[in-house]
């Protein structure tokens, strides 16, 4: 029983790391595929954009986002290569053990065969049994001879099984080595592309620096629009939250919440990290406060959400069931849809057309509008609020 438990324990110890590594490899492959998709979207947008100086500010944002994605892609490739190298070492170790086992089995089998050959005359076997001094001794001798025959057959089977397993591991090793070689070549290609993108970034930075006044004027206008959006949305959400505050009942002094859908709030919160993205695209502006990439000591306004570059005419979809609170128009952000999910809110901005109106109930995945092209840019802005506090959408949306 103890031996069985030991064997099971050793099997688990050998299997669990391999299973964990396989899961990690799949996750890395998924992340790599998403990053490559993001880079492709940005490349298409850069190709669409005119190369005039008017697009320099937008192009810099796109190139910087692409560089960030490329760096993550390279880091993921490096991690994948490390895992492949670990697998190669593990596989080689298994092959060495199997080879040693195969050699030992073959040596032992050779001894059995040679012994059987020397005593191949069946009459000697019969005499060996018949010359026994007692019936018990005869039975023991017969059992020994039968065991010897069984050992030879079993040993031959074990040799064949070991040889087959050895061949399988050798094929796996060859596959791993080929995969690792391909990954090394991919890393070299990605690093070459990264160098080219960094050169493009420096060119755009120099252009922006050469005409500082012009681009600072553009930046000032964009910042003003962002601050106006932040104030407008915050005011709308505060107004909605005020309506939803618990009210005291006149009869027994109890508090009742008639506006907030508690069940919907709980369902929304339970789906944190699993909500679908409202559009397919690549993030070019992340949540929070950031420094301007060119102009030193210039802090950009708080970004209460994320901005993505998308395909022209992309459709924005609701990330969860809810009710449309407001549809408003804002300079620089065009039409915006605010959806209530109990005590949570989501905002869909930079829309050209809207397919819902205030008071409409929406379901997960329902189209709420089409993304607009503003000043040659196909950008979509999304925000997620918990009450009157903006949340980082990346923590809520699925990876």
Coordinates of C-alpha atoms in Angstrom, one line a residue:
X1 CA 0.0 0.0 0.0
X2 CA 2.8 2.4 0.9
X3 CA 4.6 1.6 -2.4
X4 CA 1.4 2.3 -4.3
X5 CA 1.0 5.7 -2.5
X6 CA 4.6 6.5 -3.3
X7 CA 4.1 5.8 -7.0
X8 CA 0.9 7.8 -7.2
X9 CA 2.6 10.8 -5.4
X10 CA 5.6 10.7 -7.7
X11 CA 3.3 10.5 -10.7
X12 CA 1.4 13.6 -9.5
X13 CA 4.6 15.5 -8.9
X14 CA 5.8 14.8 -12.5
X15 CA 2.4 15.5 -14.1
X16 CA 1.3 18.7 -12.3
X17 CA 4.3 20.9 -13.4
X18 CA 3.8 19.8 -17.0
X19 CA 0.1 20.5 -16.9
X20 CA 0.8 23.9 -15.4
X21 CA 3.3 24.7 -18.1
X22 CA 0.9 23.6 -20.8
X23 CA -1.7 26.0 -19.4
X24 CA 0.8 28.8 -19.3
X25 CA 1.8 28.2 -22.8
X26 CA -1.8 28.3 -24.0
X27 CA -2.3 31.6 -22.1
X28 CA 0.9 33.1 -23.7
X29 CA -0.3 32.0 -27.2
X30 CA -3.7 33.7 -26.6
X31 CA -2.0 36.9 -25.4
X32 CA 0.4 36.8 -28.4
X33 CA -2.5 36.4 -30.8
X34 CA -4.3 39.4 -29.2
X35 CA -1.2 41.6 -29.3
X36 CA -0.6 40.7 -33.0
X37 CA -4.2 41.6 -33.7
X38 CA -3.8 44.9 -31.9
X39 CA -0.7 45.7 -33.9
X40 CA -2.4 44.8 -37.2
X41 CA -5.3 47.2 -36.3
X42 CA -2.8 50.1 -35.5
X43 CA -0.9 49.4 -38.7
X44 CA -4.1 49.6 -40.8
X45 CA -5.0 52.9 -39.1
X46 CA -1.5 54.3 -39.7
X47 CA -1.7 53.3 -43.4
X48 CA -5.1 55.1 -43.6
X49 CA -3.9 58.3 -42.0
X50 CA -2.4 60.9 -44.2
X51 CA 1.3 61.6 -43.5
X52 CA 0.8 65.4 -43.3
X53 CA 1.8 67.2 -40.2
X54 CA -1.8 67.5 -39.1
X55 CA -1.8 63.8 -38.3
X56 CA 1.5 63.8 -36.4
X57 CA 0.0 64.0 -32.9
X58 CA -2.5 61.2 -33.6
X59 CA 0.2 59.1 -35.3
X60 CA 2.5 59.5 -32.4
X61 CA -0.2 58.0 -30.1
X62 CA -0.7 55.1 -32.4
X63 CA 3.1 54.4 -32.9
X64 CA 3.7 54.6 -29.1
X65 CA 0.8 52.1 -28.6
X66 CA 2.2 49.8 -31.2
X67 CA 5.7 50.0 -29.6
X68 CA 4.1 49.1 -26.2
X69 CA 2.2 46.1 -27.8
X70 CA 5.4 45.0 -29.6
X71 CA 7.4 45.1 -26.4
X72 CA 4.8 43.0 -24.7
X73 CA 4.8 40.6 -27.7
X74 CA 8.6 40.2 -27.5
X75 CA 8.4 39.6 -23.7
X76 CA 5.8 37.0 -24.3
X77 CA 7.9 35.3 -27.0
X78 CA 10.9 35.4 -24.6
X79 CA 8.8 33.7 -21.9
X80 CA 7.5 31.1 -24.4
X81 CA 11.1 30.4 -25.5
X82 CA 12.2 29.9 -21.9
X83 CA 9.4 27.4 -21.4
X84 CA 10.3 25.6 -24.6
X85 CA 14.0 25.4 -23.5
X86 CA 12.8 24.0 -20.1
X87 CA 10.7 21.4 -21.9
X88 CA 13.7 20.5 -24.1
X89 CA 15.8 19.9 -21.1
X90 CA 13.1 17.9 -19.4
X91 CA 12.5 15.8 -22.5
X92 CA 16.2 15.2 -22.9
X93 CA 16.4 14.0 -19.3
X94 CA 13.5 11.6 -19.9
X95 CA 15.2 10.3 -23.1
X96 CA 18.5 9.7 -21.1
X97 CA 16.6 7.8 -18.4
X98 CA 14.7 5.7 -21.0
X99 CA 17.9 5.0 -22.9
X100 CA 19.6 3.8 -19.7
X101 CA 16.5 1.6 -18.9
X102 CA 16.5 0.2 -22.4
X103 CA 20.2 -0.6 -22.2
X104 CA 19.7 -2.3 -18.8
X105 CA 16.7 -4.3 -20.0
X106 CA 18.5 -5.4 -23.2
X107 CA 21.6 -6.5 -21.1
X108 CA 19.4 -8.6 -18.8
X109 CA 17.4 -10.0 -21.6
X110 CA 20.7 -11.0 -23.4
X111 CA 21.8 -12.9 -20.3
X112 CA 18.4 -14.7 -20.2
X113 CA 18.7 -15.6 -23.8
X114 CA 22.2 -16.9 -23.5
X115 CA 21.3 -19.0 -20.5
X116 CA 18.3 -20.5 -22.3
X117 CA 20.5 -21.2 -25.4
X118 CA 23.0 -23.1 -23.3
X119 CA 20.3 -25.3 -21.8
X120 CA 18.2 -25.5 -25.0
X121 CA 18.0 -29.3 -25.0
X122 CA 14.5 -30.1 -23.6
X123 CA 15.7 -33.4 -22.3
X124 CA 17.9 -31.6 -19.8
X125 CA 14.9 -29.7 -18.6
X126 CA 12.9 -32.9 -18.1
X127 CA 15.9 -34.6 -16.3
X128 CA 16.3 -31.5 -14.1
X129 CA 12.7 -32.0 -12.9
X130 CA 12.7 -35.8 -12.7
X131 CA 16.0 -35.9 -10.7
X132 CA 14.3 -34.0 -7.9
X133 CA 14.6 -35.7 -4.5
X134 CA 11.0 -35.0 -3.6
X135 CA 7.7 -33.9 -5.1
X136 CA 8.1 -30.4 -3.5
X137 CA 11.5 -30.0 -5.0
X138 CA 10.2 -31.1 -8.4
X139 CA 7.4 -28.6 -8.2
X140 CA 9.8 -25.8 -7.3
X141 CA 12.1 -26.6 -10.2
X142 CA 9.2 -26.7 -12.5
X143 CA 8.1 -23.3 -11.2
X144 CA 11.6 -21.9 -11.7
X145 CA 11.7 -23.0 -15.3
X146 CA 8.2 -21.7 -16.0
X147 CA 9.2 -18.4 -14.3
X148 CA 12.4 -18.2 -16.5
X149 CA 10.3 -18.5 -19.6
X150 CA 7.8 -15.9 -18.3
X151 CA 10.6 -13.6 -17.5
X152 CA 12.0 -13.8 -21.0
X153 CA 8.6 -13.1 -22.5
X154 CA 7.9 -10.2 -20.1
X155 CA 11.4 -8.7 -20.6
X156 CA 10.8 -8.7 -24.4
X157 CA 7.5 -6.9 -24.0
X158 CA 9.2 -4.3 -21.6
X159 CA 12.0 -3.8 -24.1
X160 CA 9.5 -3.1 -27.0
X161 CA 7.4 -0.7 -24.8
X162 CA 10.5 1.2 -23.7
X163 CA 11.8 1.4 -27.3
X164 CA 8.4 2.8 -28.4
X165 CA 8.3 5.3 -25.6
X166 CA 11.9 6.3 -26.3
X167 CA 11.0 6.9 -30.0
X168 CA 8.0 9.0 -29.0
X169 CA 10.1 11.2 -26.7
X170 CA 12.8 11.6 -29.4
X171 CA 10.1 12.8 -31.9
X172 CA 8.7 15.2 -29.2
X173 CA 12.3 16.5 -28.6
X174 CA 12.7 17.2 -32.4
X175 CA 9.3 19.0 -32.4
X176 CA 10.3 21.2 -29.4
X177 CA 13.6 22.1 -30.9
X178 CA 12.0 23.1 -34.2
X179 CA 9.4 25.2 -32.3
X180 CA 12.2 26.9 -30.3
X181 CA 14.1 27.7 -33.4
X182 CA 11.0 29.3 -35.0
X183 CA 10.4 31.3 -31.8
X184 CA 14.0 32.6 -31.9
X185 CA 13.6 33.7 -35.5
X186 CA 10.3 35.4 -34.6
X187 CA 12.0 37.3 -31.7
X188 CA 14.7 38.5 -34.1
X189 CA 12.0 39.7 -36.6
X190 CA 10.0 41.4 -33.9
X191 CA 13.0 43.2 -32.5
X192 CA 13.9 44.5 -36.0
X193 CA 10.3 45.8 -36.3
X194 CA 10.6 47.4 -32.9
X195 CA 13.7 49.3 -33.9
X196 CA 11.9 50.6 -37.0
X197 CA 9.0 51.7 -34.9
X198 CA 11.2 53.5 -32.5
X199 CA 12.8 55.4 -35.4
X200 CA 9.3 56.4 -36.6
X201 CA 8.5 57.5 -33.0
X202 CA 11.6 59.7 -32.9
X203 CA 10.8 61.3 -36.3
X204 CA 7.3 62.2 -35.0
X205 CA 8.7 63.6 -31.8
X206 CA 11.1 65.8 -33.7
X207 CA 8.3 67.0 -35.9
X208 CA 6.1 67.9 -32.9
X209 CA 9.0 69.6 -31.2
X210 CA 9.8 71.7 -34.2
X211 CA 6.3 73.2 -34.4
X212 CA 5.6 73.2 -30.6
X213 CA 3.1 76.1 -30.7
X214 CA 0.9 74.6 -33.3
X215 CA 0.7 71.2 -31.6
X216 CA 0.3 72.7 -28.2
X217 CA -2.8 74.5 -29.5
X218 CA -4.2 71.2 -30.8
X219 CA -3.4 69.6 -27.4
X220 CA -5.0 72.4 -25.5
X221 CA -8.2 72.0 -27.4
X222 CA -8.2 68.2 -26.9
X223 CA -7.6 68.6 -23.2
X224 CA -10.4 71.1 -22.9
X225 CA -12.8 68.7 -24.6
X226 CA -11.7 65.9 -22.3
X227 CA -12.2 68.0 -19.2
X228 CA -15.6 69.0 -20.4
X229 CA -16.5 65.4 -21.0
X230 CA -15.3 64.4 -17.5
X231 CA -17.4 67.2 -15.9
X232 CA -20.5 66.4 -17.9
X233 CA -20.4 62.7 -17.2
X234 CA -19.6 63.2 -13.6
X235 CA -22.6 65.5 -13.2
X236 CA -24.9 63.1 -15.0
X237 CA -23.8 60.2 -12.8
X238 CA -24.1 62.3 -9.6
X239 CA -27.6 63.2 -10.7
X240 CA -28.5 59.5 -11.3
X241 CA -26.9 58.5 -8.0
X242 CA -28.9 61.2 -6.1
X243 CA -32.1 59.8 -7.5
X244 CA -31.1 56.3 -6.4
X245 CA -30.3 57.3 -2.7
X246 CA -32.5 55.3 -0.2
X247 CA -35.5 57.3 0.9
X248 CA -37.2 57.1 4.4
X249 CA -40.7 55.6 4.5
X250 CA -43.2 57.9 6.2
X251 CA -44.9 55.2 8.2
X252 CA -42.3 53.2 10.1
X253 CA -39.1 55.2 9.4
X254 CA -37.6 52.4 7.3
X255 CA -35.4 53.1 4.3
X256 CA -36.4 51.7 0.9
X257 CA -34.3 51.7 -2.3
X258 CA -36.8 52.1 -5.2
X259 CA -34.4 53.4 -7.9
X260 CA -31.3 51.1 -7.6
X261 CA -31.8 47.6 -9.0
X262 CA -29.8 45.7 -6.4
X263 CA -30.0 42.4 -8.2
X264 CA -28.6 44.0 -11.4
X265 CA -25.8 45.7 -9.4
X266 CA -24.8 42.4 -7.9
X267 CA -24.9 40.6 -11.2
X268 CA -22.7 43.3 -12.8
X269 CA -20.2 43.1 -9.9
X270 CA -20.1 39.3 -10.1
X271 CA -19.0 39.6 -13.7
X272 CA -15.9 41.7 -13.0
X273 CA -13.1 40.5 -15.3
X274 CA -15.6 38.7 -17.5
X275 CA -17.4 41.5 -19.3
X276 CA -17.1 41.6 -23.1
X277 CA -15.3 44.5 -24.8
X278 CA -17.7 47.0 -26.3
X279 CA -15.7 47.1 -29.6
X280 CA -12.8 45.2 -31.1
X281 CA -9.7 47.4 -31.2
X282 CA -6.4 48.3 -29.7
X283 CA -6.0 50.5 -26.6
X284 CA -4.2 53.8 -27.3
X285 CA -5.0 55.7 -24.2
X286 CA -5.2 54.0 -20.8
X287 CA -7.0 54.9 -17.6
X288 CA -5.6 57.5 -15.2
X289 CA -3.2 60.5 -15.4
X290 CA -0.3 60.5 -17.8
X291 CA 2.5 62.8 -18.8
X292 CA 2.6 64.0 -22.4
X293 CA 5.0 61.9 -24.5
X294 CA 6.8 64.9 -26.0
X295 CA 6.2 68.1 -24.0
X296 CA 8.0 67.8 -20.7
X297 CA 6.1 68.7 -17.5
X298 CA 2.8 68.6 -19.3
X299 CA 0.3 66.4 -17.5
X300 CA -2.7 65.3 -19.4
X301 CA -6.2 65.5 -17.9
X302 CA -7.5 62.5 -16.0
X303 CA -8.6 59.8 -18.4
X304 CA -11.7 58.2 -16.7
X305 CA -11.7 55.3 -19.2
X306 CA -9.9 53.8 -22.1
X307 CA -9.7 54.9 -25.7
X308 CA -9.3 52.4 -28.5
X309 CA -8.4 52.7 -32.2
X310 CA -11.0 50.7 -34.2
X311 CA -12.0 49.8 -37.7
X312 CA -13.8 52.5 -39.5
X313 CA -17.6 52.2 -38.9
X314 CA -17.1 49.8 -36.0
X315 CA -20.2 49.1 -33.9
X316 CA -20.2 49.7 -30.1
X317 CA -22.1 47.1 -28.0
X318 CA -23.4 47.1 -24.4
X319 CA -21.2 45.2 -22.1
X320 CA -24.0 44.2 -19.8
X321 CA -27.8 44.3 -19.3
X322 CA -29.0 47.8 -18.3
X323 CA -31.1 50.8 -19.0
X324 CA -30.1 53.8 -21.1
X325 CA -29.8 56.8 -18.7
X326 CA -28.8 59.5 -21.2
X327 CA -27.8 60.2 -24.8
X328 CA -25.7 63.4 -25.0
X329 CA -23.6 65.1 -27.6
X330 CA -20.2 66.6 -26.6
X331 CA -17.6 68.5 -28.7
X332 CA -14.8 66.2 -29.8
X333 CA -16.7 63.1 -28.5
X334 CA -19.9 63.5 -30.6
X335 CA -22.7 61.3 -29.4
X336 CA -22.3 59.5 -26.1
X337 CA -24.5 56.9 -24.5
X338 CA -24.7 56.4 -20.7
X339 CA -26.1 53.1 -19.5
X340 CA -27.2 52.3 -16.0
X341 CA -26.5 48.9 -14.5
X342 CA -28.0 49.3 -11.0
X343 CA -25.3 51.2 -9.1
X344 CA -22.9 50.9 -12.0
X345 CA -22.6 53.0 -15.2
X346 CA -20.9 52.5 -18.6
X347 CA -20.3 55.2 -21.1
X348 CA -19.9 54.7 -24.9
X349 CA -18.4 57.9 -26.6
X350 CA -17.3 59.1 -30.0
X351 CA -20.3 57.7 -31.8
X352 CA -21.6 58.9 -35.1
X353 CA -25.0 57.4 -34.8
X354 CA -26.9 56.0 -31.9
X355 CA -29.5 53.1 -32.0
X356 CA -30.9 53.6 -28.5
X357 CA -32.6 56.4 -26.6
X358 CA -33.0 57.3 -22.9
X359 CA -35.2 54.9 -21.1
X360 CA -34.5 51.9 -23.4
X361 CA -33.6 48.6 -21.8
X362 CA -30.5 47.0 -23.4
X363 CA -29.0 43.5 -23.2
X364 CA -25.4 42.3 -23.2
X365 CA -24.0 42.6 -26.8
X366 CA -26.7 44.9 -28.1
X367 CA -25.5 47.5 -30.5
X368 CA -25.8 51.0 -29.0
X369 CA -24.2 53.0 -31.9
X370 CA -21.6 53.3 -34.6
X371 CA -18.1 54.8 -34.0
X372 CA -17.5 58.1 -35.8
X373 CA -14.5 59.3 -37.7
X374 CA -13.4 62.5 -36.0
X375 CA -10.6 64.6 -37.6
X376 CA -9.5 61.6 -39.5
X377 CA -9.3 59.4 -36.4
X378 CA -11.3 56.3 -35.7
X379 CA -11.3 56.3 -31.9
X380 CA -13.8 54.9 -29.4
X381 CA -13.9 56.0 -25.8
X382 CA -15.3 53.8 -23.0
X383 CA -15.8 54.4 -19.3
X384 CA -17.0 52.3 -16.4
X385 CA -18.2 53.9 -13.1
X386 CA -19.1 52.4 -9.7
X387 CA -21.4 55.0 -8.3
X388 CA -19.6 58.3 -8.6
X389 CA -16.2 56.7 -8.8
X390 CA -14.6 55.9 -12.2
X391 CA -13.1 52.5 -12.5
X392 CA -10.3 51.2 -14.7
X393 CA -12.2 49.3 -17.4
X394 CA -9.3 46.9 -18.1
X395 CA -9.9 45.4 -14.6
X396 CA -13.5 44.7 -15.5
X397 CA -13.3 43.5 -19.1
X398 CA -12.2 40.0 -20.0
X399 CA -8.6 39.5 -21.1

